[in-house]
């Protein structure tokens, strides 16, 4: 059954890969699963019909028959567990790949989001100039540890996995900052993820919503 995901009708980044439907699109492309996209407005996202799919009134959601999921990490895990290509067959390697998914979402993304929220919404506050270096220091600490662990490896644990997919997407949130520059191996890691054909197809599909080339696929 073809799943249906939801995405922004009017994304703040104009479809340049930051809205979280991009993660789900990429996962679906990696496993070769066609999907449909339902675009939702900011108003519709907060209405009961969408909240029935997503209790917090956000995107992305994922519908597949009777199954409705929200949370990009959970959706990607579901896709990875039902298709080959995103999780290793070996049980321990699989558990480690899932651990990297959690790590990306629970350990690396939160300080990145704290910084992002300050940059977007707190610039005019009197304490902004003092707070920003503190927030950036927390991001840098995570990046330093991640960089040390990745070293010269291509991916975080053997072959590319859902853990890498989520981690690359989380690190991409720093693309408008200079924070990744201190860690060339992380920059190269993100670039490797972005170079994957499945990523390219997902990015093009998300961007097409805003360039008018297509509304859904
Ligand atoms: N933890 C959630 C976060 C979902 C989220 O923040 N979605 C954003 C788009 S990337 C959204 O819908 N923002 C609009 C809003 O919160 O009103 C996930 O990973 O799916």
Coordinates of N, CA and C and ligand atoms in Angstrom, one line a residue:
X1 N 0.8 -1.2 0.0 CA 0.0 0.0 0.0 C 0.9 1.3 0.0
X2 N 0.5 2.2 -0.9 CA 1.3 3.4 -1.0 C 1.1 4.3 0.2
X3 N 2.1 4.7 1.0 CA 1.9 5.5 2.1 C 1.7 7.0 1.7
X4 N 1.0 7.7 2.6 CA 0.8 9.2 2.3 C 1.5 9.9 3.5
X5 N 2.3 10.9 3.1 CA 2.9 11.7 4.2 C 2.4 13.1 4.0
X6 N 2.5 13.9 5.1 CA 2.1 15.3 5.1 C 3.4 16.1 5.1
X7 N 3.3 17.3 4.4 CA 4.4 18.2 4.3 C 3.8 19.6 4.3
X8 N 4.7 20.6 4.5 CA 4.2 22.0 4.5 C 3.7 22.4 3.1
X9 N 2.6 23.1 3.1 CA 2.1 23.7 1.9 C 3.0 25.0 1.6
X10 N 3.5 25.6 2.7 CA 4.3 26.8 2.5 C 5.4 26.7 3.5
X11 N 6.5 26.1 3.1 CA 7.6 25.8 4.1 C 8.4 27.1 4.3
X12 N 8.8 27.4 5.5 CA 9.7 28.6 5.7 C 11.0 28.6 4.9
X13 N 11.5 27.4 4.6 CA 12.8 27.4 3.8 C 12.5 27.2 2.3
X14 N 11.3 27.3 1.9 CA 10.9 27.1 0.5 C 11.4 25.8 -0.1
X15 N 11.3 24.8 0.7 CA 11.6 23.4 0.2 C 13.0 23.1 0.0
X16 N 13.9 23.7 0.8 CA 15.3 23.4 0.7 C 15.8 22.4 1.7
X17 N 15.0 21.5 2.0 CA 15.4 20.3 2.7 C 15.5 20.4 4.3
X18 N 14.9 21.5 4.9 CA 15.0 21.5 6.3 C 13.7 21.0 7.0
X19 N 12.6 21.2 6.4 CA 11.4 20.7 7.0 C 11.5 19.1 7.1
X20 N 10.9 18.6 8.1 CA 11.2 17.2 8.5 C 10.5 16.2 7.6
X21 N 9.7 16.6 6.7 CA 9.2 15.6 5.7 C 10.3 15.2 4.8
X22 N 11.4 16.0 4.7 CA 12.6 15.6 3.9 C 13.2 14.3 4.4
X23 N 13.3 14.2 5.7 CA 13.9 12.9 6.3 C 13.1 11.7 5.8
X24 N 11.8 11.9 5.9 CA 10.9 10.8 5.6 C 11.0 10.5 4.1
X25 N 10.9 11.5 3.3 CA 11.1 11.4 1.8 C 12.4 10.6 1.5
X26 N 13.5 11.0 2.2 CA 14.8 10.4 1.9 C 14.7 8.9 2.3
X27 N 14.1 8.6 3.4 CA 14.1 7.2 3.8 C 13.2 6.4 2.8
X28 N 12.1 7.0 2.4 CA 11.3 6.2 1.4 C 12.0 6.1 0.1
X29 N 12.8 7.1 -0.3 CA 13.6 6.9 -1.6 C 14.7 5.9 -1.4
X30 N 15.3 5.9 -0.2 CA 16.4 4.9 0.0 C 15.9 3.4 -0.2
X31 N 14.7 3.2 0.2 CA 14.2 1.8 0.2 C 13.3 1.6 -1.1
X32 N 13.2 2.6 -1.9 CA 12.4 2.5 -3.2 C 10.9 2.3 -3.0
X33 N 10.4 3.0 -2.0 CA 9.0 2.9 -1.7 C 8.3 4.2 -2.3
X34 N 7.4 4.0 -3.3 CA 6.7 5.2 -3.8 C 5.8 5.7 -2.7
X35 N 5.4 7.0 -2.7 CA 4.6 7.6 -1.7 C 3.8 8.8 -2.3
X36 N 2.8 9.2 -1.6 CA 2.0 10.4 -2.0 C 2.2 11.4 -0.9
X37 N 2.0 12.6 -1.3 CA 2.2 13.8 -0.3 C 1.0 14.6 -0.2
X38 N 0.6 14.8 1.0 CA -0.6 15.7 1.2 C 0.0 17.0 1.8
X39 N -0.2 18.1 1.1 CA 0.3 19.4 1.6 C -0.7 20.0 2.6
X40 N -0.2 20.5 3.7 CA -1.1 21.2 4.7 C -0.6 22.6 5.0
X41 N -1.6 23.5 5.1 CA -1.3 24.9 5.5 C -1.0 24.9 7.0
X42 N -0.4 26.0 7.4 CA -0.2 26.2 8.9 C -1.6 26.2 9.6
X43 N -2.6 26.8 9.0 CA -3.9 26.8 9.6 C -4.5 25.4 9.8
X44 N -4.4 24.7 8.7 CA -5.0 23.3 8.7 C -4.3 22.4 9.6
X45 N -2.9 22.6 9.8 CA -2.2 21.8 10.7 C -2.7 21.8 12.2
X46 N -3.3 22.9 12.5 CA -3.8 23.1 13.9 C -5.3 22.7 14.1
X47 N -5.9 22.3 13.0 CA -7.3 21.9 13.0 C -7.5 20.4 13.4
X48 N -8.7 20.1 13.9 CA -8.9 18.7 14.4 C -8.6 17.6 13.4
X49 N -8.9 17.9 12.1 CA -8.7 16.8 11.1 C -7.2 16.4 11.1
X50 N -6.3 17.4 11.2 CA -4.9 17.1 11.2 C -4.4 16.6 12.5
X51 N -5.0 17.2 13.6 CA -4.6 16.8 14.9 C -4.9 15.4 15.2
X52 N -5.9 14.9 14.5 CA -6.2 13.4 14.6 C -5.1 12.6 14.1
X53 N -4.3 13.1 13.2 CA -3.1 12.4 12.7 C -1.9 12.7 13.6
X54 N -1.8 14.0 14.0 CA -0.6 14.5 14.7 C -1.1 15.3 15.9
X55 N -1.0 14.7 17.1 CA -1.5 15.4 18.3 C -0.9 16.8 18.5
X56 N 0.2 17.1 18.0 CA 0.9 18.4 18.2 C 0.7 19.3 17.1
X57 N -0.1 18.9 16.1 CA -0.4 19.8 15.0 C 0.8 20.2 14.1
X58 N 1.6 19.1 13.8 CA 2.8 19.4 13.0 C 2.9 18.4 11.8
X59 N 3.9 18.7 11.0 CA 4.3 17.7 10.0 C 5.7 17.1 10.4
X60 N 6.1 16.0 9.9 CA 5.3 15.1 9.0 C 4.4 14.1 9.7
X61 N 3.4 13.6 9.0 CA 2.7 12.4 9.4 C 2.9 11.3 8.4
X62 N 2.5 10.1 8.7 CA 2.6 9.0 7.8 C 1.4 8.1 7.9
X63 N 0.7 7.9 6.8 CA -0.5 7.1 6.8 C -0.3 5.9 5.9
X64 N -0.6 4.7 6.4 CA -0.4 3.5 5.5 C -1.5 2.6 5.9
X65 N -2.6 2.6 5.2 CA -3.8 1.9 5.6 C -4.3 2.4 6.9
X66 N -4.5 1.5 7.8 CA -5.0 1.9 9.1 C -4.0 2.6 10.0
X67 N -2.7 2.5 9.6 CA -1.7 2.9 10.5 C -1.4 4.4 10.3
X68 N -1.4 5.2 11.4 CA -1.1 6.6 11.4 C 0.1 6.8 12.3
X69 N 1.2 7.4 11.8 CA 2.3 7.7 12.6 C 2.7 9.2 12.6
X70 N 3.2 9.7 13.6 CA 3.9 11.0 13.6 C 5.2 10.8 14.3
X71 N 6.0 11.9 14.3 CA 7.5 11.8 14.7 C 8.3 11.3 13.6
X72 N 9.2 12.1 13.1 CA 10.0 11.7 11.9 C 10.8 10.4 12.3
X73 N 11.4 10.4 13.5 CA 12.2 9.3 13.9 C 11.5 8.0 13.9
X74 N 10.3 8.0 14.4 CA 9.4 6.8 14.5 C 9.0 6.4 13.1
X75 N 8.7 7.3 12.2 CA 8.3 7.0 10.8 C 9.5 6.3 10.1
X76 N 10.7 6.9 10.3 CA 11.8 6.4 9.6 C 12.1 4.9 10.1
X77 N 12.0 4.8 11.4 CA 12.2 3.4 12.0 C 11.2 2.4 11.4
X78 N 10.0 2.9 11.3 CA 9.0 2.0 10.7 C 9.3 1.6 9.3
X79 N 9.7 2.6 8.5 CA 10.1 2.3 7.1 C 11.3 1.4 7.1
X80 N 12.3 1.7 7.9 CA 13.5 0.9 7.9 C 13.2 -0.6 8.4
X81 N 12.3 -0.8 9.2 CA 12.0 -2.1 9.7 C 11.2 -2.9 8.7
X82 N 10.5 -2.2 7.8 CA 9.6 -3.0 6.9 C 10.2 -3.1 5.4
X83 N 11.4 -2.5 5.2 CA 12.0 -2.6 3.9 C 13.5 -2.8 4.1
X84 N 14.2 -3.4 3.2 CA 15.6 -3.6 3.2 C 16.3 -2.3 2.8
X85 N 17.5 -2.0 3.4 CA 18.3 -0.9 2.9 C 18.6 0.1 3.9
X86 N 17.9 0.2 5.1 CA 18.3 1.2 6.0 C 18.8 0.7 7.4
X87 N 18.6 -0.6 7.6 CA 19.1 -1.2 8.8 C 19.9 -2.5 8.5
X88 N 21.0 -2.8 9.1 CA 21.7 -4.0 8.9 C 20.9 -5.2 9.3
X89 N 21.3 -6.4 8.7 CA 20.6 -7.6 9.0 C 21.0 -8.1 10.4
X90 N 22.3 -8.0 10.7 CA 22.9 -8.5 12.0 C 22.2 -7.7 13.1
X91 N 21.7 -8.5 14.1 CA 20.9 -7.9 15.2 C 21.6 -6.8 16.0
X92 N 22.9 -7.1 16.3 CA 23.6 -6.1 17.1 C 23.9 -4.8 16.3
X93 N 24.3 -5.0 15.0 CA 24.5 -3.9 14.1 C 23.3 -3.1 14.0
X94 N 22.1 -3.8 13.9 CA 20.8 -3.1 13.7 C 20.5 -2.3 15.0
X95 N 20.8 -2.9 16.2 CA 20.5 -2.1 17.4 C 21.4 -0.9 17.5
X96 N 22.7 -1.0 17.0 CA 23.6 0.1 17.0 C 23.1 1.2 16.1
X97 N 22.6 0.8 14.9 CA 22.1 1.8 13.9 C 20.9 2.6 14.5
X98 N 20.0 1.8 15.2 CA 18.9 2.5 15.9 C 19.4 3.4 17.0
X99 N 20.4 3.0 17.7 CA 21.0 3.8 18.7 C 21.5 5.2 18.1
X100 N 22.1 5.1 16.9 CA 22.5 6.4 16.3 C 21.3 7.3 15.9
X101 N 20.2 6.6 15.6 CA 19.0 7.4 15.3 C 18.6 8.2 16.5
X102 N 18.5 7.5 17.6 CA 18.1 8.1 18.9 C 19.1 9.2 19.3
X103 N 20.4 8.9 19.1 CA 21.4 9.8 19.4 C 21.3 11.1 18.6
X104 N 21.0 11.0 17.3 CA 20.8 12.1 16.5 C 19.7 13.0 17.0
X105 N 18.6 12.3 17.4 CA 17.4 13.1 17.8 C 17.4 13.5 19.2
X106 N 18.0 12.7 20.1 CA 17.9 13.1 21.5 C 19.2 13.8 22.1
X107 N 20.3 13.6 21.4 CA 21.5 14.2 21.9 C 22.1 15.3 21.1
X108 N 22.0 15.1 19.8 CA 22.7 16.1 18.9 C 21.7 17.2 18.5
X109 N 20.4 16.8 18.2 CA 19.5 17.8 17.7 C 19.0 18.8 18.7
X110 N 18.8 18.4 20.0 CA 18.3 19.4 20.9 C 19.2 20.7 21.1
X111 N 20.5 20.6 21.2 CA 21.2 21.9 21.3 C 21.2 22.6 20.0
X112 N 21.1 21.9 18.9 CA 21.0 22.6 17.6 C 19.7 23.4 17.5
X113 N 18.6 22.8 18.0 CA 17.3 23.4 17.9 C 17.3 24.6 18.9
X114 N 17.9 24.5 20.1 CA 18.0 25.6 21.0 C 18.6 26.8 20.4
X115 N 19.7 26.5 19.7 CA 20.5 27.6 19.1 C 19.6 28.2 18.0
X116 N 19.0 27.4 17.2 CA 18.1 27.8 16.1 C 17.0 28.7 16.6
X117 N 16.4 28.3 17.7 CA 15.2 29.0 18.2 C 15.7 30.4 18.6
X118 N 16.9 30.5 19.3 CA 17.4 31.8 19.7 C 17.7 32.7 18.5
X119 N 18.3 32.1 17.5 CA 18.7 32.9 16.3 C 17.4 33.4 15.6
X120 N 16.4 32.6 15.6 CA 15.2 33.0 14.8 C 14.3 33.9 15.7
X121 N 14.3 33.7 17.0 CA 13.2 34.4 17.8 C 13.7 35.3 18.9
X122 N 15.0 35.2 19.2 CA 15.4 36.0 20.3 C 16.5 37.1 20.0
X123 N 16.7 37.3 18.7 CA 17.7 38.3 18.3 C 17.5 39.7 18.9
X124 N 16.3 40.0 19.2 CA 16.1 41.4 19.7 C 16.1 41.5 21.2
X125 N 16.4 40.4 21.9 CA 16.4 40.4 23.4 C 17.8 40.9 23.9
X126 N 17.7 41.6 25.0 CA 18.9 42.2 25.5 C 20.0 41.2 25.8
X127 N 19.6 40.0 26.2 CA 20.6 39.0 26.6 C 21.1 38.1 25.4
X128 N 20.6 38.4 24.2 CA 20.9 37.5 23.0 C 22.4 37.3 22.8
X129 N 23.1 38.5 22.8 CA 24.6 38.4 22.5 C 25.3 37.6 23.5
X130 N 24.9 37.6 24.8 CA 25.5 36.8 25.8 C 25.1 35.4 25.8
X131 N 23.9 35.1 25.4 CA 23.4 33.7 25.4 C 23.9 32.9 24.2
X132 N 24.0 33.6 23.0 CA 24.3 32.8 21.8 C 25.6 32.0 21.9
X133 N 26.7 32.6 22.4 CA 27.9 31.8 22.6 C 27.8 30.6 23.5
X134 N 26.9 30.7 24.5 CA 26.6 29.6 25.4 C 25.9 28.4 24.6
X135 N 24.9 28.8 23.8 CA 24.2 27.8 23.0 C 25.1 27.2 22.0
X136 N 26.0 28.1 21.4 CA 26.9 27.5 20.3 C 27.9 26.6 20.9
X137 N 28.3 26.9 22.2 CA 29.3 26.1 22.9 C 28.7 24.7 23.1
X138 N 27.4 24.6 23.4 CA 26.8 23.3 23.6 C 26.7 22.5 22.3
X139 N 26.4 23.2 21.2 CA 26.4 22.5 19.9 C 27.8 22.1 19.6
X140 N 28.8 22.9 19.8 CA 30.2 22.6 19.4 C 30.7 21.4 20.2
X141 N 30.3 21.3 21.5 CA 30.7 20.1 22.3 C 30.2 18.8 21.7
X142 N 28.9 18.8 21.2 CA 28.4 17.6 20.6 C 29.1 17.3 19.3
X143 N 29.3 18.4 18.5 CA 30.0 18.2 17.2 C 31.4 17.6 17.4
X144 N 32.1 18.1 18.4 CA 33.4 17.7 18.7 C 33.4 16.2 19.0
X145 N 32.5 15.8 19.9 CA 32.4 14.3 20.2 C 32.1 13.5 19.0
X146 N 31.1 14.0 18.2 CA 30.7 13.2 17.1 C 31.8 13.1 16.1
X147 N 32.5 14.2 15.9 CA 33.7 14.2 14.9 C 34.7 13.2 15.4
X148 N 35.0 13.2 16.7 CA 36.0 12.2 17.2 C 35.5 10.8 16.9
X149 N 34.3 10.5 17.1 CA 33.8 9.2 16.9 C 33.8 8.8 15.4
X150 N 33.4 9.7 14.6 CA 33.3 9.4 13.1 C 34.8 9.2 12.6
X151 N 35.7 10.1 13.1 CA 37.1 10.0 12.6 C 37.1 10.0 11.0
X152 N 37.8 9.1 10.5 CA 37.9 9.1 9.0 C 36.9 8.1 8.3
X153 N 36.0 7.6 9.1 CA 35.0 6.6 8.6 C 34.1 7.3 7.6
X154 N 33.5 6.5 6.8 CA 32.5 7.0 5.8 C 31.2 7.3 6.5
X155 N 30.7 6.3 7.3 CA 29.5 6.4 8.0 C 29.7 6.0 9.5
X156 N 28.7 6.2 10.3 CA 28.9 6.1 11.8 C 29.2 4.7 12.2
X157 N 28.6 3.7 11.6 CA 28.9 2.3 12.0 C 28.8 1.4 10.9
X158 N 29.8 1.2 10.1 CA 29.8 0.3 8.9 C 29.1 1.0 7.8
X159 N 28.1 0.2 7.2 CA 27.4 0.7 6.0 C 26.4 1.8 6.4
X160 N 26.1 2.6 5.4 CA 25.1 3.7 5.6 C 23.8 3.1 6.2
X161 N 23.2 3.8 7.1 CA 22.0 3.3 7.8 C 21.1 4.4 8.1
X162 N 19.9 4.0 8.7 CA 18.9 5.1 9.1 C 19.6 6.0 10.1
X163 N 20.5 5.5 10.9 CA 21.2 6.3 11.9 C 22.0 7.5 11.2
X164 N 22.6 7.1 10.0 CA 23.3 8.2 9.3 C 22.3 9.1 8.6
X165 N 21.2 8.6 8.1 CA 20.2 9.4 7.5 C 19.7 10.5 8.5
X166 N 19.4 10.1 9.7 CA 18.8 11.0 10.6 C 20.0 12.0 11.1
X167 N 21.2 11.5 11.3 CA 22.2 12.3 11.8 C 22.6 13.4 10.7
X168 N 22.7 13.0 9.5 CA 23.0 14.0 8.4 C 21.9 15.0 8.3
X169 N 20.6 14.6 8.5 CA 19.6 15.6 8.4 C 19.6 16.6 9.6
X170 N 20.0 16.1 10.8 CA 20.1 16.9 12.0 C 21.3 17.9 11.7
X171 N 22.4 17.4 11.2 CA 23.6 18.3 11.0 C 23.3 19.4 10.0
X172 N 22.5 19.0 9.0 CA 22.1 20.0 8.0 C 21.4 21.2 8.5
X173 N 20.9 21.1 9.7 CA 20.2 22.3 10.3 C 21.2 23.4 10.6
X174 N 22.5 23.0 10.6 CA 23.6 24.0 10.9 C 24.1 24.6 9.6
X175 N 23.4 24.4 8.4 CA 24.0 24.8 7.2 C 24.1 26.3 7.0
X176 N 23.2 27.0 7.8 CA 23.3 28.5 7.7 C 24.2 29.1 8.7
X177 N 24.9 28.2 9.4 CA 25.9 28.7 10.4 C 27.3 28.3 10.0
X178 N 28.3 28.7 10.8 CA 29.7 28.3 10.4 C 30.2 27.2 11.4
X179 N 29.2 26.6 12.2 CA 29.6 25.7 13.3 C 30.3 24.4 12.8
X180 N 29.9 24.0 11.6 CA 30.4 22.7 11.1 C 31.9 22.9 10.6
X181 N 32.2 24.1 10.3 CA 33.5 24.4 9.7 C 34.7 23.9 10.5
X182 N 34.6 23.8 11.8 CA 35.7 23.4 12.6 C 35.9 21.9 12.5
X183 N 34.9 21.2 11.9 CA 35.0 19.7 11.8 C 34.8 19.3 10.3
X184 N 36.0 19.3 9.6 CA 35.9 19.0 8.2 C 35.3 17.5 7.9
X185 N 35.6 16.6 8.9 CA 35.1 15.3 8.6 C 33.5 15.3 8.7
X186 N 33.0 16.1 9.6 CA 31.5 16.2 9.6 C 30.9 16.8 8.4
X187 N 31.6 17.9 7.9 CA 31.1 18.5 6.7 C 31.1 17.5 5.5
X188 N 32.2 16.7 5.5 CA 32.3 15.7 4.4 C 31.3 14.6 4.5
X189 N 31.0 14.3 5.8 CA 29.9 13.3 6.1 C 28.6 13.8 5.6
X190 N 28.2 15.0 5.9 CA 27.0 15.6 5.4 C 26.9 15.6 3.9
X191 N 28.1 16.0 3.3 CA 28.1 16.1 1.8 C 27.9 14.7 1.2
X192 N 28.5 13.6 1.9 CA 28.3 12.3 1.4 C 26.8 11.9 1.4
X193 N 26.2 12.3 2.5 CA 24.7 12.0 2.6 C 24.0 12.7 1.5
X194 N 24.3 14.0 1.3 CA 23.6 14.8 0.3 C 23.8 14.3 -1.1
X195 N 25.0 13.6 -1.3 CA 25.3 13.1 -2.7 C 24.6 11.8 -3.0
X196 N 24.0 11.2 -2.1 CA 23.3 9.9 -2.4 C 22.1 10.2 -3.3
X197 N 22.0 9.3 -4.3 CA 20.9 9.5 -5.3 C 19.5 9.6 -4.6
X198 N 19.3 8.8 -3.6 CA 18.0 8.9 -2.9 C 17.7 10.2 -2.2
X199 N 18.8 10.8 -1.7 CA 18.7 12.1 -1.1 C 18.3 13.1 -2.2
X200 N 19.0 13.0 -3.3 CA 18.8 14.0 -4.4 C 17.4 13.9 -4.9
X201 N 16.8 12.7 -5.0 CA 15.4 12.6 -5.4 C 14.5 13.2 -4.4
X202 N 14.7 12.9 -3.1 CA 13.9 13.5 -2.1 C 13.9 15.0 -2.1
X203 N 15.1 15.5 -2.2 CA 15.3 17.0 -2.2 C 14.6 17.6 -3.3
X204 N 14.7 17.0 -4.5 CA 14.1 17.6 -5.7 C 12.6 17.5 -5.6
X205 N 12.1 16.4 -5.0 CA 10.6 16.3 -4.8 C 10.1 17.4 -3.8
X206 N 10.9 17.6 -2.7 CA 10.4 18.6 -1.8 C 10.5 20.0 -2.4
X207 N 11.5 20.3 -3.1 CA 11.7 21.6 -3.8 C 10.6 21.8 -4.8
X208 N 10.3 20.8 -5.5 CA 9.3 20.9 -6.6 C 7.9 21.5 -6.1
X209 N 7.6 21.2 -4.8 CA 6.4 21.8 -4.3 C 6.4 23.3 -4.4
X210 N 7.6 23.9 -4.3 CA 7.7 25.3 -4.2 C 8.1 26.0 -5.6
X211 N 8.6 25.1 -6.4 CA 8.9 25.7 -7.8 C 7.8 25.4 -8.7
X212 N 6.7 24.7 -8.2 CA 5.5 24.5 -9.0 C 5.7 23.4 -10.0
X213 N 6.8 22.6 -9.9 CA 6.9 21.6 -10.8 C 6.0 20.4 -10.5
X214 N 5.7 20.2 -9.3 CA 4.7 19.1 -8.9 C 4.2 19.4 -7.6
X215 N 3.0 18.9 -7.3 CA 2.4 19.1 -6.0 C 2.6 17.8 -5.1
X216 N 2.8 16.7 -5.7 CA 2.9 15.5 -5.0 C 3.5 14.4 -5.9
X217 N 4.0 13.3 -5.3 CA 4.5 12.3 -6.2 C 4.0 10.9 -5.6
Ligands
LIG1 N1 9.9 15.9 16.7 C1 9.1 16.1 15.5 C2 9.1 17.6 15.2 C3 8.1 18.0 14.1 C4 8.3 19.4 13.8 O1 8.8 20.3 14.5 N2 7.7 19.8 12.6 C5 7.7 21.1 12.1 C6 8.2 21.2 10.7 S1 9.8 20.6 10.5 C7 6.4 21.8 12.2 O2 5.4 21.1 11.9 N3 6.3 23.0 12.6 C8 5.1 23.8 12.6 C9 4.5 23.9 14.0 O3 5.1 23.3 15.0 O4 3.5 24.6 14.2 C10 9.5 15.2 14.4 O5 10.7 14.9 14.3 O6 8.7 14.9 13.5

